[in-house]
Short mmCIF file of C-alpha atoms in Angstrom, two decimals:
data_model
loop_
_atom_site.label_atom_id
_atom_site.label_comp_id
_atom_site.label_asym_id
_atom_site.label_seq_id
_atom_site.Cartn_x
_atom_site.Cartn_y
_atom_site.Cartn_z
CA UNK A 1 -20.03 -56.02 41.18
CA UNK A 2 -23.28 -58.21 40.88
CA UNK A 3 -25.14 -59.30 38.31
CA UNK A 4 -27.91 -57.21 39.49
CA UNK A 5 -25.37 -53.93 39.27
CA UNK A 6 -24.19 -54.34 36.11
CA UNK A 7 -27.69 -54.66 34.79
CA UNK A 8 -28.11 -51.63 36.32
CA UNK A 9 -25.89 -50.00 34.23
CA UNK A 10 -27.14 -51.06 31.09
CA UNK A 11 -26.54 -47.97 28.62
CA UNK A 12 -30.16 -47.96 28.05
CA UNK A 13 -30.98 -45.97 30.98
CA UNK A 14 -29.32 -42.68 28.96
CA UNK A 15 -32.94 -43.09 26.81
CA UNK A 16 -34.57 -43.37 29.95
CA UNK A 17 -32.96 -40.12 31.15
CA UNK A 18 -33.79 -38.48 27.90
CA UNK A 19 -36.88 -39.16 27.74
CA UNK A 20 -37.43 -38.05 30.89
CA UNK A 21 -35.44 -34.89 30.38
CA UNK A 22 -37.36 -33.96 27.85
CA UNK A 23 -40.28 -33.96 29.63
CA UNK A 24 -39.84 -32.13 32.00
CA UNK A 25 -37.81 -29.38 30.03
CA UNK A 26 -41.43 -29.26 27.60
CA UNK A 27 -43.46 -29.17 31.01
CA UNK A 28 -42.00 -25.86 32.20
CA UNK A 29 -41.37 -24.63 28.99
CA UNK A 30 -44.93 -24.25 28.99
CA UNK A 31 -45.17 -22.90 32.18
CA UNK A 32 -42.92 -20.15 32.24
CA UNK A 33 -43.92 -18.85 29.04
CA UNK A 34 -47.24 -17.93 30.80
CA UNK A 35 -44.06 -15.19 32.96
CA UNK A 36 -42.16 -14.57 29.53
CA UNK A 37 -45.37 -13.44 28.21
CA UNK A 38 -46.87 -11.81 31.21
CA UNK A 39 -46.52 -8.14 29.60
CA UNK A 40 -49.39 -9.25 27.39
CA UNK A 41 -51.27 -12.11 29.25
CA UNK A 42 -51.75 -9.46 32.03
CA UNK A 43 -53.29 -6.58 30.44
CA UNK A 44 -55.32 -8.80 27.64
CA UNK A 45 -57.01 -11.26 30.38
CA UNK A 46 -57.12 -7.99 32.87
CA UNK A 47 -55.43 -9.85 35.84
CA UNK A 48 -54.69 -8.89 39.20
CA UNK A 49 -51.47 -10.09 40.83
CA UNK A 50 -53.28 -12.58 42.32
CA UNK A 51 -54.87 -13.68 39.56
CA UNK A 52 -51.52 -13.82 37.81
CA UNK A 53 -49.75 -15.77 40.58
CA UNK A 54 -52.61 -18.61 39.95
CA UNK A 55 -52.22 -18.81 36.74
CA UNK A 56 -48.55 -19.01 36.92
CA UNK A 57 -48.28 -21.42 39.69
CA UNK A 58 -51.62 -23.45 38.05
CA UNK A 59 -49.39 -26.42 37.17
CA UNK A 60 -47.77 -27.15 40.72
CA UNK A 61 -51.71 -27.44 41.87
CA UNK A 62 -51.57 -30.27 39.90
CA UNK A 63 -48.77 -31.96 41.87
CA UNK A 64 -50.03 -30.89 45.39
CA UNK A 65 -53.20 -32.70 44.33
CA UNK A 66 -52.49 -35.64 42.54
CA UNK A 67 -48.50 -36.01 43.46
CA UNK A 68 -49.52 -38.10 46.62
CA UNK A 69 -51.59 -40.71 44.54
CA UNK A 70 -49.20 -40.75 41.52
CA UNK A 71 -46.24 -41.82 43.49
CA UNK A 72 -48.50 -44.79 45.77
CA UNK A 73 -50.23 -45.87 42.26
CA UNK A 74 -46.37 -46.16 40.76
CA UNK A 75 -45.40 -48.20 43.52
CA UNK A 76 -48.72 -50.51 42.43
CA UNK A 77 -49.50 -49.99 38.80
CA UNK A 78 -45.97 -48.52 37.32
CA UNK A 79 -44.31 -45.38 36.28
CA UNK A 80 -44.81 -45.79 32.58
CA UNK A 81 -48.34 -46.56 32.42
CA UNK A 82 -49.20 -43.72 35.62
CA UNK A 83 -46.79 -41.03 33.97
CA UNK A 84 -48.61 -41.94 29.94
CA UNK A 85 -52.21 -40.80 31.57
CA UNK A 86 -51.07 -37.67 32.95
CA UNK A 87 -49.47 -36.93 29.51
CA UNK A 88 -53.08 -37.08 28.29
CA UNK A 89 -54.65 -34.44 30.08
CA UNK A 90 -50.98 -31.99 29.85
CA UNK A 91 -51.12 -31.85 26.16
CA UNK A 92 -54.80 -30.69 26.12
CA UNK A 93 -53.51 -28.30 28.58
CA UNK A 94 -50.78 -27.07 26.85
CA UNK A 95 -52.35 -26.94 23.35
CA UNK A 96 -55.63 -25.42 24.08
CA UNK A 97 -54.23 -22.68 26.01
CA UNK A 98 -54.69 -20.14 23.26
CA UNK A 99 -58.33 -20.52 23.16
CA UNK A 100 -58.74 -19.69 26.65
CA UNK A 101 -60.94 -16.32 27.06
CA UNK A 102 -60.87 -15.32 30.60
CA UNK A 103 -58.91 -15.89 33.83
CA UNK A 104 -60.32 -18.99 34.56
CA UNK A 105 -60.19 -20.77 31.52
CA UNK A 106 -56.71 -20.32 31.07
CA UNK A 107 -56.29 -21.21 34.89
CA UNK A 108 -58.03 -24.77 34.50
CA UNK A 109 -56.04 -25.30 30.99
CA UNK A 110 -52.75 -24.38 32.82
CA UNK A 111 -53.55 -26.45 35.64
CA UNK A 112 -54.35 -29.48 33.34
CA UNK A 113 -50.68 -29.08 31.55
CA UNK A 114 -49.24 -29.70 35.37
CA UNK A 115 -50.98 -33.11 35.86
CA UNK A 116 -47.90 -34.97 33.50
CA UNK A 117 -44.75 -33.24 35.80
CA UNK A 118 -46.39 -33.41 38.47
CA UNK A 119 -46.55 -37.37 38.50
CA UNK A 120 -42.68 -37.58 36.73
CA UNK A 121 -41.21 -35.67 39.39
CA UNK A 122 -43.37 -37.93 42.08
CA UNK A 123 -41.58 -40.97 40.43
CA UNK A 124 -38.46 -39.50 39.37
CA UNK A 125 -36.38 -41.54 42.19
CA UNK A 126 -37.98 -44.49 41.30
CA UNK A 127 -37.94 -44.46 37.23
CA UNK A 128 -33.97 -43.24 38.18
CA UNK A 129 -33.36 -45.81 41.06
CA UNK A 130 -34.38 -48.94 39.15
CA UNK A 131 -31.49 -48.12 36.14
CA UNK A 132 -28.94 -46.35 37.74
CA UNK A 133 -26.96 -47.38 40.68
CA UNK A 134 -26.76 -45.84 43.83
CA UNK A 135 -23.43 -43.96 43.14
CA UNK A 136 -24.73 -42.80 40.04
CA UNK A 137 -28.25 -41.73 41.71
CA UNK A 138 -26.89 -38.17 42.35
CA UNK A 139 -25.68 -37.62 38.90
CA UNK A 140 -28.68 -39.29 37.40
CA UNK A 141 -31.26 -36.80 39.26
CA UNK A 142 -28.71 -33.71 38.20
CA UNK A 143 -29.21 -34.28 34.61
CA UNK A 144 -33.19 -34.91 35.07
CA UNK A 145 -33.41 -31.91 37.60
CA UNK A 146 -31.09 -29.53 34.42
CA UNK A 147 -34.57 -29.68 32.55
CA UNK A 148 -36.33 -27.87 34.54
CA UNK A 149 -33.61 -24.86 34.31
CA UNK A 150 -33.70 -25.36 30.57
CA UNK A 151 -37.41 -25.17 30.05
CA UNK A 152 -37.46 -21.92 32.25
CA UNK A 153 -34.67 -20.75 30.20
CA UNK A 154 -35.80 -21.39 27.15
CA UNK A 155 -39.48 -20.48 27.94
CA UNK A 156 -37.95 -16.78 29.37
CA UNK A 157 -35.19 -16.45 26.67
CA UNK A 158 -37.97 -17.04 23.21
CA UNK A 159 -41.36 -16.56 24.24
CA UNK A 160 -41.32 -12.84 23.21
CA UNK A 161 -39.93 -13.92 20.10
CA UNK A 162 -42.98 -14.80 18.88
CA UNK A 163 -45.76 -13.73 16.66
CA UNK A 164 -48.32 -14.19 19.05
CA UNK A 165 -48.91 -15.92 22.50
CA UNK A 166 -51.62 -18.72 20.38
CA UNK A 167 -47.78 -19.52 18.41
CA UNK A 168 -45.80 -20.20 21.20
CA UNK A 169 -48.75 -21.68 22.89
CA UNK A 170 -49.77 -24.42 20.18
CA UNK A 171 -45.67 -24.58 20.12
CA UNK A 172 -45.57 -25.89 23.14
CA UNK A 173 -48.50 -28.35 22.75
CA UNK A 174 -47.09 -30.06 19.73
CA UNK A 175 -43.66 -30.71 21.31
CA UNK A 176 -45.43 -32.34 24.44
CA UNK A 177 -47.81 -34.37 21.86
CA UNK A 178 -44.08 -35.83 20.68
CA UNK A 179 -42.52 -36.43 23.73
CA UNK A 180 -45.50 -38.41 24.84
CA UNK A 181 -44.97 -40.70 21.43
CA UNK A 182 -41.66 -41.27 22.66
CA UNK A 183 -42.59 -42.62 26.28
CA UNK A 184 -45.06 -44.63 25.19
CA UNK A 185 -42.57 -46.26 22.64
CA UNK A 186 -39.27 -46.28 24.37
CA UNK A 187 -40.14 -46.03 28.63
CA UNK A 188 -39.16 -49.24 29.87
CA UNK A 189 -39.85 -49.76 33.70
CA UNK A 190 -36.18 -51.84 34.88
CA UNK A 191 -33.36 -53.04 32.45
CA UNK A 192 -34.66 -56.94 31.07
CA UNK A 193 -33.62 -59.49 33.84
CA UNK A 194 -33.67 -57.02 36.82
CA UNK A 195 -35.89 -58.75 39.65
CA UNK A 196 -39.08 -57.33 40.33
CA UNK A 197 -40.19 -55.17 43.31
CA UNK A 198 -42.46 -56.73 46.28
CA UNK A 199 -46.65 -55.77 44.97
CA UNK A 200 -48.06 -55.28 48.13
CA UNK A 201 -51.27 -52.77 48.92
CA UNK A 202 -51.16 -49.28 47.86
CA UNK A 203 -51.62 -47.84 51.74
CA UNK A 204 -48.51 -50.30 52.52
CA UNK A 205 -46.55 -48.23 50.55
CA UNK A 206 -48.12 -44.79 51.77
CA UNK A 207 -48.50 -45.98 55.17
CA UNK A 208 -44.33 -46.89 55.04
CA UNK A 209 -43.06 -43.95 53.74
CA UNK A 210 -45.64 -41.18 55.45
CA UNK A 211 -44.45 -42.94 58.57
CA UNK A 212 -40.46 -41.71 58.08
CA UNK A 213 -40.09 -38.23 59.79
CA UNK A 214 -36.81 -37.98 57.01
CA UNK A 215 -39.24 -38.16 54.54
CA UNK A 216 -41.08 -35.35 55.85
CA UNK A 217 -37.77 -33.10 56.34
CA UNK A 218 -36.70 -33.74 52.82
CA UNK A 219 -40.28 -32.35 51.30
CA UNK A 220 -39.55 -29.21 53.79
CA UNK A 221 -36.81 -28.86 52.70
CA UNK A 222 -38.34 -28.70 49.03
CA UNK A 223 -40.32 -26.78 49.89
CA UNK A 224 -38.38 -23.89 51.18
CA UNK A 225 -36.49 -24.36 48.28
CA UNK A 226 -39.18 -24.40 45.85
CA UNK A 227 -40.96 -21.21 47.28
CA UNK A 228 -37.57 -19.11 46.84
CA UNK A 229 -37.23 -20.57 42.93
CA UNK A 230 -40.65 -19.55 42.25
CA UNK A 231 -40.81 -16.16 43.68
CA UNK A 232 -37.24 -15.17 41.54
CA UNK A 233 -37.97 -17.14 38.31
CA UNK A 234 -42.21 -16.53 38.13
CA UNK A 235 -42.10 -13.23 39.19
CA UNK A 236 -38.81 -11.52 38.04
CA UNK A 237 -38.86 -10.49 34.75
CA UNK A 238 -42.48 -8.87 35.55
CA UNK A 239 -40.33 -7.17 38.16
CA UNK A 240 -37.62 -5.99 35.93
CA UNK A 241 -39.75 -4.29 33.36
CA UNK A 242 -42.73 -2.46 35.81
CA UNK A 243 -39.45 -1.26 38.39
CA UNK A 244 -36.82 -1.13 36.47
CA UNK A 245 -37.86 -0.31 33.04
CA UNK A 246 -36.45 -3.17 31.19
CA UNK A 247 -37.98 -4.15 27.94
CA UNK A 248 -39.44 -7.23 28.35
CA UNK A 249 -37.21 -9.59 26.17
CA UNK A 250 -34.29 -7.74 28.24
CA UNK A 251 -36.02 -8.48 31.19
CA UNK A 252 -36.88 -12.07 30.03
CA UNK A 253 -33.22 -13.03 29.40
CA UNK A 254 -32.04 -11.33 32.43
CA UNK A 255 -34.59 -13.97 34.22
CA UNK A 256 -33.08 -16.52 31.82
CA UNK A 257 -29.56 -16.18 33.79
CA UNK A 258 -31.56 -17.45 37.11
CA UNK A 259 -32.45 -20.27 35.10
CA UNK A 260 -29.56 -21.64 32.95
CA UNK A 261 -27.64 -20.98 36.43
CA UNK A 262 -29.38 -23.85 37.81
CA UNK A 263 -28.89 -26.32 35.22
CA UNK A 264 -25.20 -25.90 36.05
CA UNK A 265 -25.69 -26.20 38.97
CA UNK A 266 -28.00 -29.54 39.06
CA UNK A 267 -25.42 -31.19 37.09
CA UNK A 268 -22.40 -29.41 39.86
CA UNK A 269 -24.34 -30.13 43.04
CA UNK A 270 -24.26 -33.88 43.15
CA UNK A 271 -20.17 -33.95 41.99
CA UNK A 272 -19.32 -31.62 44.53
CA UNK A 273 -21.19 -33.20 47.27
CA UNK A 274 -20.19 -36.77 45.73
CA UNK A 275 -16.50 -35.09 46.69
CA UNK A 276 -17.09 -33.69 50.02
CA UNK A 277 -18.30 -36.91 51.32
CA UNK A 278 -20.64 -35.12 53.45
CA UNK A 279 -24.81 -33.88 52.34
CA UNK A 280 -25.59 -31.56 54.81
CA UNK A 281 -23.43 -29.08 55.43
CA UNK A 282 -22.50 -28.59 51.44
CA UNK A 283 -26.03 -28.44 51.27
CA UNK A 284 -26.16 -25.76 53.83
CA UNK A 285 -23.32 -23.74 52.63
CA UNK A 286 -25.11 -23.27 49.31
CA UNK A 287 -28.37 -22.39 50.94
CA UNK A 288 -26.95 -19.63 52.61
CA UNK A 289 -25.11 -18.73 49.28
CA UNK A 290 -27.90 -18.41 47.72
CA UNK A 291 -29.68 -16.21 50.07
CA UNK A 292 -27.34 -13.84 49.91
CA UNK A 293 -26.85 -13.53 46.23
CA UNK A 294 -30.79 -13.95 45.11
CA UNK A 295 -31.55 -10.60 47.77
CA UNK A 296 -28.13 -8.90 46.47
CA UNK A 297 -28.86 -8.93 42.74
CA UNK A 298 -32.34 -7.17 43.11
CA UNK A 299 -30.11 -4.11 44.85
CA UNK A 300 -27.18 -3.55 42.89
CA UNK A 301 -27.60 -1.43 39.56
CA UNK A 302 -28.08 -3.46 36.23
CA UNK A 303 -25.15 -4.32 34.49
CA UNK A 304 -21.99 -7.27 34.95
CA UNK A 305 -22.67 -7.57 38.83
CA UNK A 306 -26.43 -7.91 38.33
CA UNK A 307 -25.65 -10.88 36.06
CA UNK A 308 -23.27 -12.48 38.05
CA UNK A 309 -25.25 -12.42 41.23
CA UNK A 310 -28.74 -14.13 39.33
CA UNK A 311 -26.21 -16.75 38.19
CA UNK A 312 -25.20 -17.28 41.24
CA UNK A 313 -28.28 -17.79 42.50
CA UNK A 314 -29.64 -20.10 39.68
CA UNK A 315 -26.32 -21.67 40.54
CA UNK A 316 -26.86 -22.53 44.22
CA UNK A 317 -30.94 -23.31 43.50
CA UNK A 318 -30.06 -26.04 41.29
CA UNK A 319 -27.28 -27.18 43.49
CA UNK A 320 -29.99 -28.34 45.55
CA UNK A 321 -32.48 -30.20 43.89
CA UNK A 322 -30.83 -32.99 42.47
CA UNK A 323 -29.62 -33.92 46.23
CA UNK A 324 -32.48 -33.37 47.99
CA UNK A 325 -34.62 -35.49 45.29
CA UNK A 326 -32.19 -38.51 45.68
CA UNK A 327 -32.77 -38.91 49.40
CA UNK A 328 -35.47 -41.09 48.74
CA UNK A 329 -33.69 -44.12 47.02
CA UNK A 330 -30.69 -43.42 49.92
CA UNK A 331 -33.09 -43.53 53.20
CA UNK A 332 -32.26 -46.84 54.23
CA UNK A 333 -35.96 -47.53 55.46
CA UNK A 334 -37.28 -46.33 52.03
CA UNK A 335 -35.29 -47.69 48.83
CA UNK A 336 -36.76 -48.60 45.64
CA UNK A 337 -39.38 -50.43 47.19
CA UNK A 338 -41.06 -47.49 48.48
CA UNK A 339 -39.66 -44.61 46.89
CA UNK A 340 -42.67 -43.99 44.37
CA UNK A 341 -44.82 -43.44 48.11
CA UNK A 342 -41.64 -41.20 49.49
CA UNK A 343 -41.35 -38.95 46.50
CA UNK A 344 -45.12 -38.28 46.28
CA UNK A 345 -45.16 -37.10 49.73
CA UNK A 346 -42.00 -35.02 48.97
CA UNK A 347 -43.81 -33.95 45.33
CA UNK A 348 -46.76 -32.72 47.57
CA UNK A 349 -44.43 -30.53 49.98
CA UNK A 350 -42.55 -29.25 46.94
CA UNK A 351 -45.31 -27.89 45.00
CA UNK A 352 -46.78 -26.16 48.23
CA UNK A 353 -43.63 -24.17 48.34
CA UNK A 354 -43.84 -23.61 44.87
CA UNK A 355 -47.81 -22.34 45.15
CA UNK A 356 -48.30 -21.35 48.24
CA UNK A 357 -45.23 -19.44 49.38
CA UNK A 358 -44.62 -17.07 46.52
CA UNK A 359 -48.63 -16.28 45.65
CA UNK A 360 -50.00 -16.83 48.98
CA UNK A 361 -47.73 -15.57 51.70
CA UNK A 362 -44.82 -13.36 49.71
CA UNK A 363 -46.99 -11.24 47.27
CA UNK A 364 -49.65 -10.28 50.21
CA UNK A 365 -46.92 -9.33 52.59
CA UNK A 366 -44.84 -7.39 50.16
CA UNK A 367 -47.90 -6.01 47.94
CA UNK A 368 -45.76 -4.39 44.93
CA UNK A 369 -42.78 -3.26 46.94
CA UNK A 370 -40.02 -5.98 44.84
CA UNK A 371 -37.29 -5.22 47.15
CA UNK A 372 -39.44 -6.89 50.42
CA UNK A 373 -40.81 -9.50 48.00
CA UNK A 374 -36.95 -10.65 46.80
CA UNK A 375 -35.74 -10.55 49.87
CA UNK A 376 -38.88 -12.80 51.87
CA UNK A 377 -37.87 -15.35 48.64
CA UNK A 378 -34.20 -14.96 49.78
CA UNK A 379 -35.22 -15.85 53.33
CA UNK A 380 -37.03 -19.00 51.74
CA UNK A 381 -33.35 -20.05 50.94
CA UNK A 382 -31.90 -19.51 53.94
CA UNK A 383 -34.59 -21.42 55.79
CA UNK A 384 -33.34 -24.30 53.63
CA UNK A 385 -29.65 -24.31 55.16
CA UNK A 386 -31.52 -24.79 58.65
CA UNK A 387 -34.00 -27.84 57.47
CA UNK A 388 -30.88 -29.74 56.02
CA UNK A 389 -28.81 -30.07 59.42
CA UNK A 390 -31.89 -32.16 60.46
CA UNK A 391 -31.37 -34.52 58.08
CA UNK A 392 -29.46 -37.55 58.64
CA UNK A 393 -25.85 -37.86 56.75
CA UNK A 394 -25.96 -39.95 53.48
CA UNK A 395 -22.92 -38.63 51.78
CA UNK A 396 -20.33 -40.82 50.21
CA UNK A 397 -18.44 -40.80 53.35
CA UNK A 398 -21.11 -42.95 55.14
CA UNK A 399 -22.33 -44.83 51.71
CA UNK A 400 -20.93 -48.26 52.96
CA UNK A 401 -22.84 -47.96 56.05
CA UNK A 402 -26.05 -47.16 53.96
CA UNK A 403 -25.91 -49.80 51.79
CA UNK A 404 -25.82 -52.73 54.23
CA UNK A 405 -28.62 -50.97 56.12
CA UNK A 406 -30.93 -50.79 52.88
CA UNK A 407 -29.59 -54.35 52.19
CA UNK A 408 -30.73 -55.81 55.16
CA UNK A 409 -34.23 -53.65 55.00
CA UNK A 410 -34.80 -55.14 51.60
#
């Protein structure tokens, strides 16, 4: 092992991790208390579907507009110092969400609370790539990508627990305000030593990384993926209390199962595939999985096979993730050196999924029939299985290969 690696593998980058962890589990947090709490955001802001979907889906606007630039201006300026602005305007978000008096007040404040994730998960594979090593990469994004299944959770499983939506609003905002004290403090950009990456002009790195058609595959991928999470997770425990006549803390930790299924699963994904020696067709297999479970736990009664089905899907959606997230920093022609660019194009694809799909093309086309709407998300999933097998192979079993490739690109 080199220098270089073991530097790497300084056990600093656990705070790294953490910190970043905790950002992103605060980020959606937020978020999905906005579907924990729809019961009473709905009727007291008088919202349409429509309007609810927005508001909802108001922080991934904030990627798909500003994930592009955050990942080009990390590659240029740094993650720490692009990541501590977006904090900024996310904690005035998140905060000052209980003063908001109509629809689009509390739209604009929602989509200001998205600005912060949205440029982390941009930079993500860089922040990730410069302390852990490549074998570790998989793991590494698992762990970060098991935040986003505990801030759903969490967000699902206690927002009705509170006194009032201003509570767990101002909550929320105080917890961000401390997480941003601890980046600014403890974010450190490469262990002390490590060399530093090529500065070369911002459309260098944009024009490099738009220009890889893997790239491209991998945000499709996303996507897909990110339009089936969304429609289950934003829009099910909504769906459980209007059609089924849960309450709606039942109905919110019924949602919660989705969600605590994919932290397993993030932190499953990459050891399994790690195992297998082979990305795409694990990657398919669990696609299809979860297709089948996310459309089959909508049908069967409530009760023990209900459960097991939404963890099964949470399961299989945060299989996913982590993998698909890492491709950047494996893509021979991208690397660290351009993996800021790479993920903000793959941000961008991600969050139209996330937006677009579930508010824009699922809820019009299924209108309030929930068995058509769960079962266009399911078909989100399984168009995932199909975008994979595109991809080239970067498991373990062709890792050597990969690795004199990227060390002759860099």
């Amino acid at each position: 092992m080199t220098g270089h690696a073991k530097q790497l593998l300084s056990p600093y980058r656990w705070v790294i991790l953490l910190i970043m962890w905790s950002t992103m589990c605060i980020a959606l947090t937020a978020q999905f208390q906005i579907s924990a709490l729809a019961y009473q955001i709905i009727p007291d802001f008088n919202l349409t579907p429509g309007q609810y979907g927005m508001v909802l889906t108001a922080p991934m606007l904030a990627g798909l507009f500003f994930s592009f630039a955050a990942g080009a201006l990390a590659d240029r300026w740094g993650v720490k110092r692009v990541v501590a602005v977006g904090f900024v305007f996310s904690i005035v978000g998140t905060f000052f969400r209980f003063s908001a008096e109509n629809f689009l007040q509390l739209f604009m404040l929602m989509f200001l609370a998205g600005i912060c994730p949205g440029f982390l998960n941009a930079n993500a594979p860089k922040l990730l790539g410069a302390w852990f090593s490549k074998e570790q990469m998989g793991m590494a994004m698992g762990v970060y990508f098991s935040a986003t299944g505990v801030g759903m959770g969490v967000a699902l499983a206690t927002s009705a627990l509170f006194p009032s939506t201003k509570s767990a609003f101002i909550t929320a905002g105080v917890a961000m305000l401390i997480i941003w004290l601890l980046w600014l403090l403890f974010i450190k950009a490469k262990p002390e030593g490590a060399p530093d990456l090529p500065v070369m002009p911002v459309t260098k790195y944009i024009g490099v990384a738009a220009g890889s058609k893997n790239v491209w595959l991998v945000g499709v991928a996303l996507m897909f993926l990110m339009g089936s999470s969304m429609a289950f997770t934003g829009f099910l425990p909504n769906a459980l209390h209007s059609e089924q006549g849960m309450n709606p803390a039942t109905a919110g930790l019924v949602a919660s199962i989705v969600t605590f299924g994919t932290v397993v699963g993030s932190i499953l994904g990459p050891v399994i595939s790690q195992r297998t020696g082979k990305l795409r067709p694990f990657l398919a297999l669990v696609a299809i999985l979860g297709a089948g479970a996310g459309i089959s736990a909508w049908l069967v009664p409530q009760g023990a096979a209900m459960a097991v089905l939404f963890a099964t899907l949470g399961v299989m959606l945060g299989m996913c993730a982590p993998i698909l997230m890492s491709f950047p920093m494996l893509l021979p022609e991208i690397g660290p050196v351009y993996a800021g660019s790479a993920g903000g194009i793959i941000g961008t694809l991600q969050v139209v999924g996330g937006v677009c799909i579930p508010s824009f093309i699922i809820s019009p086309l299924a209108g309030q029939n929930y068995t058509l709407f769960f079962a266009l998300g399911s078909l989100c999933l399984l168009l995932v299985s199909v975008v994979v097998l595109l991809l080239p192979e970067l498991g373990s079993g062709s890792r050597v290969k990969v690795g004199t490739d990227l060390a002759k690109a860099m």
